[in-house]
Amino acid sequence: MGRFDGRVAFITGGARGQGRSHALAFAREGADIAICDIAAPIASVGYPLGTIDDLAETQRLVEQEDRRCMSAQVDTRDFGALDAFVGRVVADLGSVDFAMANAGISSMAPVDTMAPEMWDEMIATNLTGVFHTLRAVSPHMKRQGFGRIVATSSMLGRQGCANQVHYCASKWGVIGMVKSAAIDLAPFGINVNAVAPGNVRTPMVINDHLFSFFSGEGTTATLDDVLPALQSLHVLPVALVEPEDISNAVLFLCSEEARFVTGATIDVAAGNNCRVTA
Ligand code: NAD
């Protein structure tokens, strides 16, 4: 018996990283799973995004847990495609009980030289994509009289950071969105919360583009070279938390134990949050 037997969990950005970890965590608790991912590049992003093969691998891993899994190549910037996939999930799996608005990208540039396209692509994915997810799942949850939504913010949703005007704006925005949606949806049995991770061991951080950016333009660097910089962002003596650490917070927010938790943001940031107010 799992905590979520008979439930359905919907996860954006499910091809790999935290999305894959969430999919497996919910499957192990008995839920059927629906995942989507862009599985294609975005021009302003300097590292490879998830692929069709990654998406298929998450599906295989979920099915290995004896759970049903639907997957689709969907860009969360495209509301029509996302809404249509959520509709198919409800028709085929019976409901959408949990939704993780997890898909996101990273890019870096100072404000004075950031290409407007980089800003637009960031806001479209990390902010509007989260709204699209809430907008697509909430009518079904309202009809069911039950739902749990968890959006992924970041430790950078609580502070400023060099080269991150767009990312910080999007992740601060997610926290405001979650608080406001929680008020709208409270009468209908739907709780809306956020998680704010620190550095997580996923391809968003473990990539040559980020290593080189941290160590200075034109340099080649390895993970070992950037570990001290990553560690300096955390308070606990760990440079990277694991995707499963974020999944554990997400599972809690979707559990019966969190039935009166809504509009909240849980920091899983190895203590980075100690250094920011509120
Ligand atoms: P990741 O790059 O491994 O996974 C993100 C997934 O989202 C990828 O598979 C990618 O293809 C997908 N994606 C990107 N844009 C999309 C779009 N428009 N539509 C659909 N899918 C899209 O990174 P991750 O660490 O697993 O990131 C998950 C979330 O956690 C993101 O919102 C990210 O901003 C956030 N986050 C990450 C870290 C970190 O250190 N890794 C820290 C704080 C917050």
mmCIF file of C-alpha atoms and ligand atoms in Angstrom:
data_model
loop_
_atom_site.group_PDB
_atom_site.id
_atom_site.type_symbol
_atom_site.label_atom_id
_atom_site.label_comp_id
_atom_site.label_asym_id
_atom_site.label_seq_id
_atom_site.Cartn_x
_atom_site.Cartn_y
_atom_site.Cartn_z
ATOM 1 C CA MET A 1 0.000 0.000 0.000
ATOM 2 C CA GLY A 2 1.402 3.382 -1.012
ATOM 3 C CA ARG A 3 0.370 6.786 0.259
ATOM 4 C CA PHE A 4 -1.013 7.703 -3.163
ATOM 5 C CA ASP A 5 -2.652 4.479 -4.400
ATOM 6 C CA GLY A 6 -5.257 5.235 -7.063
ATOM 7 C CA ARG A 7 -4.089 8.830 -7.529
ATOM 8 C CA VAL A 8 -2.633 10.457 -10.658
ATOM 9 C CA ALA A 9 0.409 12.754 -10.617
ATOM 10 C CA PHE A 10 1.131 15.130 -13.507
ATOM 11 C CA ILE A 11 4.695 16.450 -13.881
ATOM 12 C CA THR A 12 6.101 18.997 -16.342
ATOM 13 C CA GLY A 13 9.779 18.730 -17.241
ATOM 14 C CA GLY A 14 9.563 15.016 -16.475
ATOM 15 C CA ALA A 15 12.244 13.783 -18.863
ATOM 16 C CA ARG A 16 15.070 13.957 -16.349
ATOM 17 C CA GLY A 17 16.418 15.699 -13.238
ATOM 18 C CA GLN A 18 13.972 16.631 -10.519
ATOM 19 C CA GLY A 19 10.957 15.855 -12.749
ATOM 20 C CA ARG A 20 12.087 12.252 -13.209
ATOM 21 C CA SER A 21 12.776 11.956 -9.489
ATOM 22 C CA HIS A 22 9.265 13.258 -8.689
ATOM 23 C CA ALA A 23 7.732 10.795 -11.194
ATOM 24 C CA LEU A 24 9.495 7.838 -9.579
ATOM 25 C CA ALA A 25 8.723 9.020 -6.052
ATOM 26 C CA PHE A 26 4.984 9.270 -6.801
ATOM 27 C CA ALA A 27 5.007 5.952 -8.682
ATOM 28 C CA ARG A 28 6.619 4.235 -5.683
ATOM 29 C CA GLU A 29 3.797 5.642 -3.531
ATOM 30 C CA GLY A 30 1.253 3.999 -5.850
ATOM 31 C CA ALA A 31 0.254 6.860 -8.154
ATOM 32 C CA ASP A 32 -0.106 6.629 -11.914
ATOM 33 C CA ILE A 33 2.026 9.197 -13.699
ATOM 34 C CA ALA A 34 1.762 11.647 -16.594
ATOM 35 C CA ILE A 35 4.897 13.458 -17.726
ATOM 36 C CA CYS A 36 5.618 16.002 -20.397
ATOM 37 C CA ASP A 37 8.786 17.703 -21.532
ATOM 38 C CA ILE A 38 9.829 20.047 -24.324
ATOM 39 C CA ALA A 39 12.455 17.445 -25.320
ATOM 40 C CA ALA A 40 14.005 20.011 -27.642
ATOM 41 C CA PRO A 41 16.456 22.927 -27.354
ATOM 42 C CA ILE A 42 15.613 26.546 -26.461
ATOM 43 C CA ALA A 43 17.874 29.029 -28.279
ATOM 44 C CA SER A 44 19.033 31.098 -25.281
ATOM 45 C CA VAL A 45 19.857 28.046 -23.139
ATOM 46 C CA GLY A 46 23.540 27.077 -23.313
ATOM 47 C CA TYR A 47 23.249 23.431 -22.205
ATOM 48 C CA PRO A 48 21.204 20.582 -23.719
ATOM 49 C CA LEU A 49 17.634 20.221 -22.461
ATOM 50 C CA GLY A 50 15.861 16.887 -22.037
ATOM 51 C CA THR A 51 15.399 14.597 -25.035
ATOM 52 C CA ILE A 52 12.767 12.213 -26.361
ATOM 53 C CA ASP A 53 14.981 9.351 -25.151
ATOM 54 C CA ASP A 54 15.080 10.875 -21.644
ATOM 55 C CA LEU A 55 11.289 11.116 -21.653
ATOM 56 C CA ALA A 56 10.997 7.467 -22.747
ATOM 57 C CA GLU A 57 13.474 6.446 -20.030
ATOM 58 C CA THR A 58 11.398 8.129 -17.292
ATOM 59 C CA GLN A 59 8.329 6.325 -18.646
ATOM 60 C CA ARG A 60 10.214 2.997 -18.593
ATOM 61 C CA LEU A 61 11.342 3.565 -15.002
ATOM 62 C CA VAL A 62 7.792 4.397 -13.889
ATOM 63 C CA GLU A 63 6.381 1.315 -15.640
ATOM 64 C CA GLN A 64 9.079 -0.759 -13.950
ATOM 65 C CA GLU A 65 7.347 0.265 -10.688
ATOM 66 C CA ASP A 66 4.146 -1.327 -12.096
ATOM 67 C CA ARG A 67 2.406 2.008 -12.526
ATOM 68 C CA ARG A 68 0.765 3.393 -15.646
ATOM 69 C CA CYS A 69 2.600 6.254 -17.330
ATOM 70 C CA MET A 70 1.539 8.644 -20.089
ATOM 71 C CA SER A 71 4.170 10.861 -21.667
ATOM 72 C CA ALA A 72 4.130 13.578 -24.309
ATOM 73 C CA GLN A 73 6.459 16.056 -25.931
ATOM 74 C CA VAL A 74 4.841 19.312 -24.815
ATOM 75 C CA ASP A 75 6.335 22.779 -24.440
ATOM 76 C CA THR A 76 4.776 24.422 -21.366
ATOM 77 C CA ARG A 77 4.914 27.743 -23.255
ATOM 78 C CA ASP A 78 2.167 26.342 -25.522
ATOM 79 C CA PHE A 79 -1.024 26.469 -23.462
ATOM 80 C CA GLY A 80 -3.143 24.693 -26.094
ATOM 81 C CA ALA A 81 -0.833 21.682 -26.245
ATOM 82 C CA LEU A 82 -0.475 21.490 -22.465
ATOM 83 C CA ASP A 83 -4.219 21.797 -21.873
ATOM 84 C CA ALA A 84 -4.933 19.112 -24.490
ATOM 85 C CA PHE A 85 -2.446 16.717 -22.835
ATOM 86 C CA VAL A 86 -3.995 17.295 -19.393
ATOM 87 C CA GLY A 87 -7.395 16.529 -20.958
ATOM 88 C CA ARG A 88 -6.075 13.236 -22.365
ATOM 89 C CA VAL A 89 -4.578 12.347 -18.981
ATOM 90 C CA VAL A 90 -7.903 12.882 -17.206
ATOM 91 C CA ALA A 91 -9.721 10.862 -19.889
ATOM 92 C CA ASP A 92 -7.251 7.950 -19.878
ATOM 93 C CA LEU A 93 -6.003 7.809 -16.262
ATOM 94 C CA GLY A 94 -9.220 9.059 -14.645
ATOM 95 C CA SER A 95 -8.113 12.228 -12.833
ATOM 96 C CA VAL A 96 -5.306 14.658 -12.158
ATOM 97 C CA ASP A 97 -4.808 14.750 -8.399
ATOM 98 C CA PHE A 98 -1.302 16.157 -8.091
ATOM 99 C CA ALA A 99 0.459 18.563 -10.441
ATOM 100 C CA MET A 100 4.110 19.516 -10.311
ATOM 101 C CA ALA A 101 4.909 22.684 -12.304
ATOM 102 C CA ASN A 102 8.574 21.749 -12.451
ATOM 103 C CA ALA A 103 9.784 22.494 -16.007
ATOM 104 C CA GLY A 104 12.391 25.230 -16.090
ATOM 105 C CA ILE A 105 15.503 26.569 -17.765
ATOM 106 C CA SER A 106 18.655 28.416 -16.729
ATOM 107 C CA SER A 107 20.691 31.009 -18.591
ATOM 108 C CA MET A 108 23.067 33.751 -17.515
ATOM 109 C CA ALA A 109 23.874 37.303 -18.586
ATOM 110 C CA PRO A 110 24.248 40.689 -16.901
ATOM 111 C CA VAL A 111 21.281 43.034 -17.219
ATOM 112 C CA ASP A 112 23.104 45.542 -19.430
ATOM 113 C CA THR A 113 23.864 43.001 -22.158
ATOM 114 C CA MET A 114 21.089 40.427 -21.746
ATOM 115 C CA ALA A 115 19.370 39.807 -25.081
ATOM 116 C CA PRO A 116 15.646 40.596 -24.823
ATOM 117 C CA GLU A 117 15.053 37.148 -26.340
ATOM 118 C CA MET A 118 16.825 35.564 -23.364
ATOM 119 C CA TRP A 119 14.498 37.457 -21.009
ATOM 120 C CA ASP A 120 11.428 36.456 -23.045
ATOM 121 C CA GLU A 121 12.334 32.752 -23.205
ATOM 122 C CA MET A 122 13.010 32.659 -19.468
ATOM 123 C CA ILE A 123 9.750 34.340 -18.473
ATOM 124 C CA ALA A 124 7.789 32.258 -20.998
ATOM 125 C CA THR A 125 9.032 28.971 -19.525
ATOM 126 C CA ASN A 126 9.748 29.639 -15.846
ATOM 127 C CA LEU A 127 6.793 31.931 -15.149
ATOM 128 C CA THR A 128 4.147 31.690 -17.880
ATOM 129 C CA GLY A 129 4.725 27.924 -18.190
ATOM 130 C CA VAL A 130 3.907 27.566 -14.488
ATOM 131 C CA PHE A 131 0.731 29.637 -14.942
ATOM 132 C CA HIS A 132 -0.230 27.473 -17.946
ATOM 133 C CA THR A 133 0.172 24.367 -15.793
ATOM 134 C CA LEU A 134 -1.975 25.768 -12.975
ATOM 135 C CA ARG A 135 -4.544 26.977 -15.522
ATOM 136 C CA ALA A 136 -4.725 23.588 -17.253
ATOM 137 C CA VAL A 137 -5.049 21.374 -14.170
ATOM 138 C CA SER A 138 -7.159 23.538 -11.846
ATOM 139 C CA PRO A 139 -10.556 23.184 -13.652
ATOM 140 C CA HIS A 140 -10.251 19.372 -13.413
ATOM 141 C CA MET A 141 -9.202 19.558 -9.760
ATOM 142 C CA LYS A 142 -12.084 21.926 -9.019
ATOM 143 C CA ARG A 143 -14.537 19.459 -10.560
ATOM 144 C CA GLN A 144 -12.997 16.652 -8.470
ATOM 145 C CA GLY A 145 -13.060 18.786 -5.316
ATOM 146 C CA PHE A 146 -9.458 17.788 -4.681
ATOM 147 C CA GLY A 147 -6.028 18.777 -5.887
ATOM 148 C CA ARG A 148 -2.486 19.434 -4.784
ATOM 149 C CA ILE A 149 -0.264 21.671 -6.915
ATOM 150 C CA VAL A 150 3.447 22.186 -6.265
ATOM 151 C CA ALA A 151 5.406 24.717 -8.316
ATOM 152 C CA THR A 152 9.192 24.787 -8.365
ATOM 153 C CA SER A 153 10.686 28.114 -7.391
ATOM 154 C CA SER A 154 14.328 28.376 -6.258
ATOM 155 C CA MET A 155 16.567 29.852 -3.588
ATOM 156 C CA LEU A 156 16.852 32.593 -6.240
ATOM 157 C CA GLY A 157 13.125 33.223 -5.764
ATOM 158 C CA ARG A 158 14.053 34.775 -2.431
ATOM 159 C CA GLN A 159 17.057 36.997 -3.244
ATOM 160 C CA GLY A 160 18.896 38.752 -6.047
ATOM 161 C CA CYS A 161 21.812 37.221 -7.928
ATOM 162 C CA ALA A 162 24.365 38.406 -10.485
ATOM 163 C CA ASN A 163 23.502 37.570 -14.111
ATOM 164 C CA GLN A 164 20.044 36.378 -13.105
ATOM 165 C CA VAL A 165 17.552 39.259 -13.470
ATOM 166 C CA HIS A 166 15.293 37.060 -15.605
ATOM 167 C CA TYR A 167 15.613 33.863 -13.524
ATOM 168 C CA CYS A 168 15.139 35.721 -10.210
ATOM 169 C CA ALA A 169 12.140 37.630 -11.587
ATOM 170 C CA SER A 170 10.559 34.354 -12.717
ATOM 171 C CA LYS A 171 11.226 32.473 -9.470
ATOM 172 C CA TRP A 172 10.077 35.369 -7.218
ATOM 173 C CA GLY A 173 7.023 35.478 -9.488
ATOM 174 C CA VAL A 174 6.313 31.784 -8.893
ATOM 175 C CA ILE A 175 6.077 32.397 -5.140
ATOM 176 C CA GLY A 176 3.603 35.271 -5.664
ATOM 177 C CA MET A 177 1.633 33.152 -8.127
ATOM 178 C CA VAL A 178 1.414 30.247 -5.693
ATOM 179 C CA LYS A 179 0.166 32.444 -2.843
ATOM 180 C CA SER A 180 -2.494 34.022 -5.085
ATOM 181 C CA ALA A 181 -3.639 30.764 -6.700
ATOM 182 C CA ALA A 182 -3.870 29.209 -3.225
ATOM 183 C CA ILE A 183 -6.448 31.877 -2.306
ATOM 184 C CA ASP A 184 -8.447 31.367 -5.527
ATOM 185 C CA LEU A 185 -8.520 27.589 -5.159
ATOM 186 C CA ALA A 186 -8.885 27.221 -1.380
ATOM 187 C CA PRO A 187 -12.696 26.815 -1.491
ATOM 188 C CA PHE A 188 -12.385 23.819 -3.814
ATOM 189 C CA GLY A 189 -10.112 21.444 -1.886
ATOM 190 C CA ILE A 190 -7.039 22.480 -3.861
ATOM 191 C CA ASN A 191 -3.792 23.388 -2.096
ATOM 192 C CA VAL A 192 -1.055 25.241 -3.969
ATOM 193 C CA ASN A 193 2.505 25.413 -2.675
ATOM 194 C CA ALA A 194 6.065 25.861 -3.861
ATOM 195 C CA VAL A 195 9.462 24.331 -3.221
ATOM 196 C CA ALA A 196 12.598 26.472 -3.318
ATOM 197 C CA PRO A 197 15.628 24.267 -4.024
ATOM 198 C CA GLY A 198 19.274 25.204 -3.572
ATOM 199 C CA ASN A 199 21.848 23.748 -5.964
ATOM 200 C CA VAL A 200 20.502 20.389 -7.147
ATOM 201 C CA ARG A 201 22.579 17.672 -8.816
ATOM 202 C CA THR A 202 20.825 17.743 -12.216
ATOM 203 C CA PRO A 203 21.944 18.562 -15.782
ATOM 204 C CA MET A 204 20.825 22.183 -15.216
ATOM 205 C CA VAL A 205 23.882 22.580 -12.961
ATOM 206 C CA ILE A 206 26.116 19.685 -14.028
ATOM 207 C CA ASN A 207 27.032 21.018 -17.457
ATOM 208 C CA ASP A 208 30.117 22.509 -19.134
ATOM 209 C CA HIS A 209 28.344 25.765 -19.940
ATOM 210 C CA LEU A 210 27.742 26.538 -16.252
ATOM 211 C CA PHE A 211 31.219 25.359 -15.229
ATOM 212 C CA SER A 212 32.841 27.721 -17.748
ATOM 213 C CA PHE A 213 30.576 30.633 -16.834
ATOM 214 C CA PHE A 214 31.466 30.263 -13.148
ATOM 215 C CA SER A 215 35.194 30.096 -13.872
ATOM 216 C CA GLY A 216 35.342 32.946 -16.359
ATOM 217 C CA GLU A 217 34.585 33.308 -20.033
ATOM 218 C CA GLY A 218 36.762 31.269 -22.384
ATOM 219 C CA THR A 219 37.954 28.878 -19.663
ATOM 220 C CA THR A 220 37.329 25.172 -19.492
ATOM 221 C CA ALA A 221 36.382 23.996 -16.028
ATOM 222 C CA THR A 222 35.066 20.893 -14.309
ATOM 223 C CA LEU A 223 32.561 20.284 -11.544
ATOM 224 C CA ASP A 224 35.439 20.127 -9.044
ATOM 225 C CA ASP A 225 36.463 23.659 -10.017
ATOM 226 C CA VAL A 226 33.030 25.101 -9.252
ATOM 227 C CA LEU A 227 32.201 23.091 -6.122
ATOM 228 C CA PRO A 228 33.586 25.795 -3.772
ATOM 229 C CA ALA A 229 31.402 28.447 -5.433
ATOM 230 C CA LEU A 230 28.353 26.175 -5.234
ATOM 231 C CA GLN A 231 29.131 25.327 -1.601
ATOM 232 C CA SER A 232 29.381 29.031 -0.735
ATOM 233 C CA LEU A 233 25.698 29.451 -1.613
ATOM 234 C CA HIS A 234 24.710 26.845 1.003
ATOM 235 C CA VAL A 235 25.021 26.902 4.797
ATOM 236 C CA LEU A 236 25.062 23.147 5.392
ATOM 237 C CA PRO A 237 28.339 21.513 4.306
ATOM 238 C CA VAL A 238 27.105 20.232 0.950
ATOM 239 C CA ALA A 239 27.540 21.849 -2.472
ATOM 240 C CA LEU A 240 24.658 20.009 -4.123
ATOM 241 C CA VAL A 241 21.463 18.492 -2.797
ATOM 242 C CA GLU A 242 19.989 15.465 -4.592
ATOM 243 C CA PRO A 243 16.804 15.498 -6.717
ATOM 244 C CA GLU A 244 15.287 13.059 -4.184
ATOM 245 C CA ASP A 245 15.628 15.721 -1.461
ATOM 246 C CA ILE A 246 13.285 17.953 -3.451
ATOM 247 C CA SER A 247 10.931 15.025 -4.183
ATOM 248 C CA ASN A 248 10.604 14.361 -0.445
ATOM 249 C CA ALA A 249 9.331 17.916 0.128
ATOM 250 C CA VAL A 250 6.971 17.608 -2.843
ATOM 251 C CA LEU A 251 5.604 14.294 -1.520
ATOM 252 C CA PHE A 252 4.984 15.938 1.866
ATOM 253 C CA LEU A 253 3.123 18.858 0.266
ATOM 254 C CA CYS A 254 0.856 16.395 -1.569
ATOM 255 C CA SER A 255 0.283 14.192 1.483
ATOM 256 C CA GLU A 256 -2.555 14.158 3.995
ATOM 257 C CA GLU A 257 -0.066 15.429 6.595
ATOM 258 C CA ALA A 258 0.057 18.739 4.680
ATOM 259 C CA ARG A 259 -3.723 19.121 4.298
ATOM 260 C CA PHE A 260 -3.675 22.558 5.956
ATOM 261 C CA VAL A 261 -0.533 23.785 4.219
ATOM 262 C CA THR A 262 -1.271 26.098 1.292
ATOM 263 C CA GLY A 263 0.383 29.191 -0.173
ATOM 264 C CA ALA A 264 3.641 28.076 1.448
ATOM 265 C CA THR A 265 7.138 27.766 0.057
ATOM 266 C CA ILE A 266 9.395 25.070 1.485
ATOM 267 C CA ASP A 267 13.120 25.780 1.189
ATOM 268 C CA VAL A 268 15.243 22.726 0.405
ATOM 269 C CA ALA A 269 18.323 24.854 -0.003
ATOM 270 C CA ALA A 270 20.838 23.456 2.491
ATOM 271 C CA GLY A 271 20.303 26.595 4.530
ATOM 272 C CA ASN A 272 20.795 29.266 1.857
ATOM 273 C CA ASN A 273 17.477 30.575 3.156
ATOM 274 C CA CYS A 274 19.146 31.404 6.513
ATOM 275 C CA ARG A 275 20.698 34.380 4.802
ATOM 276 C CA VAL A 276 17.516 35.920 3.386
ATOM 277 C CA THR A 277 14.775 37.704 5.273
ATOM 278 C CA ALA A 278 11.339 36.103 5.724
HETATM 279 P P1 NAD B 1 16.855 19.844 -15.685
HETATM 280 O O1 NAD B 1 17.384 20.745 -16.738
HETATM 281 O O2 NAD B 1 17.547 18.564 -15.429
HETATM 282 O O3 NAD B 1 15.321 19.482 -15.940
HETATM 283 C C1 NAD B 1 14.403 20.431 -16.430
HETATM 284 C C2 NAD B 1 13.517 19.756 -17.468
HETATM 285 O O4 NAD B 1 12.548 20.730 -17.908
HETATM 286 C C3 NAD B 1 14.316 19.320 -18.704
HETATM 287 O O5 NAD B 1 14.040 17.973 -19.019
HETATM 288 C C4 NAD B 1 13.839 20.265 -19.796
HETATM 289 O O6 NAD B 1 13.849 19.689 -21.078
HETATM 290 C C5 NAD B 1 12.436 20.605 -19.313
HETATM 291 N N1 NAD B 1 11.942 21.878 -19.879
HETATM 292 C C6 NAD B 1 12.615 23.050 -19.987
HETATM 293 N N2 NAD B 1 11.844 23.965 -20.590
HETATM 294 C C7 NAD B 1 10.649 23.372 -20.865
HETATM 295 C C8 NAD B 1 9.440 23.808 -21.481
HETATM 296 N N3 NAD B 1 9.304 25.055 -21.966
HETATM 297 N N4 NAD B 1 8.427 22.914 -21.575
HETATM 298 C C9 NAD B 1 8.545 21.656 -21.114
HETATM 299 N N5 NAD B 1 9.668 21.183 -20.548
HETATM 300 C C10 NAD B 1 10.710 22.040 -20.412
HETATM 301 O O7 NAD B 1 16.825 20.741 -14.347
HETATM 302 P P2 NAD B 1 16.163 20.491 -12.900
HETATM 303 O O8 NAD B 1 17.155 20.884 -11.898
HETATM 304 O O9 NAD B 1 15.523 19.154 -12.816
HETATM 305 O O10 NAD B 1 15.051 21.642 -12.927
HETATM 306 C C11 NAD B 1 13.738 21.460 -12.423
HETATM 307 C C12 NAD B 1 13.251 22.763 -11.824
HETATM 308 O O11 NAD B 1 14.028 23.088 -10.658
HETATM 309 C C13 NAD B 1 13.360 23.979 -12.733
HETATM 310 O O12 NAD B 1 12.205 24.785 -12.600
HETATM 311 C C14 NAD B 1 14.562 24.729 -12.183
HETATM 312 O O13 NAD B 1 14.538 26.113 -12.466
HETATM 313 C C15 NAD B 1 14.414 24.443 -10.712
HETATM 314 N N6 NAD B 1 15.623 24.611 -9.903
HETATM 315 C C16 NAD B 1 16.750 23.922 -10.208
HETATM 316 C C17 NAD B 1 17.869 24.058 -9.411
HETATM 317 C C18 NAD B 1 19.145 23.304 -9.666
HETATM 318 O O14 NAD B 1 20.153 23.623 -9.014
HETATM 319 N N7 NAD B 1 19.168 22.305 -10.522
HETATM 320 C C19 NAD B 1 17.836 24.937 -8.317
HETATM 321 C C20 NAD B 1 16.652 25.626 -8.029
HETATM 322 C C21 NAD B 1 15.549 25.448 -8.850
#
